[in-house]
């Protein structure tokens, strides 16, 4: 089993060979310096609390900017939440605190999670630590970037349609998106409630395996978390993997494809059967996903109207409609406005049946098809992203539709609520690429098991190894 | 011809709100019963109060609706300052119940659907009257409501009011609404007059205002069409102070609320859930039961039960031991009136005393006059006092009448001119005999005496 930076750190804190207060203070100083250049953090904590007790004794953790931290600016990457400090902690934050972990700051993201490159944040654009002219990926770009530079740390991230896997792949870190409902969403600022999942990023599968039990489990404040079977992270034998042809046929960088087939060969040599299969229904996943996600998002964003929190409207003498229109026009970014319009359209009378309702049926169909595959296979695999982290000037030339299309590998498991894992697969030049594993509902242990197999003999590279020690 | 349909909002008496743990209770201070959920703070999620679900199912059954097998919540999106999330969690495709009805005196009113939803916050305009602004009180935000939608089956405003009154009584009997709801109940009314377009009057509060608003609107639509102007399809508001409806907005087409499923909440197996709910007997069921058991007229029993459940319970209990016909006669008249006059007097604390009086009357031990006085005294003081026993010595009664007529011979003259004046004489006799004789017997004796004298 590979060494885990996290477990090393926790033992050192418990043995008092690391003074956690000193460690974290030094760490924050270094991060402040790096962040002025990388813009990975929305806000660093001034005075992190360290607690040498508990399962995650003083482990530094970051929180994506859309997960509420009590009395700490939580803005979901949006100008409309400037000034907002939630009056309560998200359940996941509460659970990390209880386990003794030390919150060190919030990480930058695409506004409300709307984006693939983290270029839609109102608070700067995170730069990929491997190459500062390139994207971290999105929407949890800051979470992935901070994981790539911090030696002992886990990141609380969130995925709606691929927002954990994509940046994990671009930043060369491990990212797990648990089954929908595994981790309580209470305190997560909603993008699309039926798709949103809180997950983790770390530098090794063991980092993930240590922290995942802490944030998982039922929470009466989020009904959708109440029906889960217990999380077990036993080592499971992985016998077979299916590779849907629809996920490897077109649109993927050839170097990435080649690396992916090498990876499959490596798994075969470990005794795993790898079969190519057909799953034609997958071609509907992108439209179904964007319709459902935008339909829900357009209702979720309605609450931001400049009255009770965040950015306040100034023209108090205006009528309500004019008042909130001014606030929203000014404070929402272009992509947020686009998704509000798309989503509103998809649920209007006359269109609702052919878009919204139909997408719900497509989602059900995709879930069924996945279910059929899991009758014969332990896992499904593909590359995580069809491209290497692009340069910012390349991104500027992409149309919204072509960006949406890049999510075709990460959207299917997200749409189906299936747990999935992105692992660093290798490097093209200096840039990382990811391999994607998808398990059946509630089978996170299979992801952890395949991750352990994959990491045998695999050397990860990290651009920086910041730690609070001299 | 007139057609009226109603959409009625009734608050459910749960301990906490519909989607959070805040108390569902009035508060003198604004914004006291609030939390991140009912304030719609980012990141908060609703959780369903299952008691509200049960109460809504009871309401649906009481109004003879068919319960759906599965039910769920939806988001109804519209921007309004009192709506904390700018969407309301309500029910769209799968309400709690459909296809019900309620019989009122002259007709059957069909009920299309009944569903659960959250109440918005309250916009307070009174505190800043000089400004074009309002304050928001979120105490009400998230309070559970059932919305009841009727077919346009009512023919006039009086019927609409009667429907609302009977419906509230039925729901009160099964514990779904509280006593004071009659004053607070909010309804939207659709009204159309002889082939005219449908006009909706929004947000009418209370029974009296409903009738007033409809009366006014009926008159307005008649006047408009008499001068040859077509009645427009529109939404109007009701100005309570001036008693008039005023135009709010023209309604060219239905507003589009862009409903989606509420993704944070589950689909409920209402069929399974309803097996666990104890459905109380409705007024109709209970009065049929009482009719069968005690041989009473079911309309009489129903009237009593609709008025007050505690009096209904008292009837059922007392009729086991005392002549049921006597019991219901007293409960429907004097006891009911005194019960309303003295709401502070708990029925269960005086039930024994009431029973002693009514039993004494039923077994002809006291006169009705004494009984009536005793019942009043029980409600006023908690005690009946001494019960003067009934006498049957008719000779004494006759001599009292003769004495009075001797003292006041002018009474005879009055009665000749105005036969109703006989009541004066009867009253005087009752007073003089201190209720020792039954009022009916006194009447008979007086009439006999007068007849005798007419013949002379």
Tab-separated table of C-alpha atoms in Angstrom, chain B residues 403-416 453:
chain	number	residue	atom	x	y	z
B	403	UNK	CA	-105.871	35.821	41.634
B	404	UNK	CA	-103.793	37.600	39.025
B	405	UNK	CA	-106.783	38.410	36.858
B	406	UNK	CA	-108.521	39.801	39.896
B	407	UNK	CA	-105.568	42.058	40.662
B	408	UNK	CA	-105.137	43.182	37.044
B	409	UNK	CA	-108.472	43.006	35.258
B	410	UNK	CA	-107.077	45.189	32.485
B	411	UNK	CA	-105.112	42.145	31.226
B	412	UNK	CA	-108.319	40.558	30.005
B	413	UNK	CA	-109.145	43.652	27.968
B	414	UNK	CA	-105.665	43.649	26.433
B	415	UNK	CA	-105.930	40.014	25.448
B	416	UNK	CA	-109.266	40.628	23.742
B	453	UNK	CA	-114.255	33.920	30.354
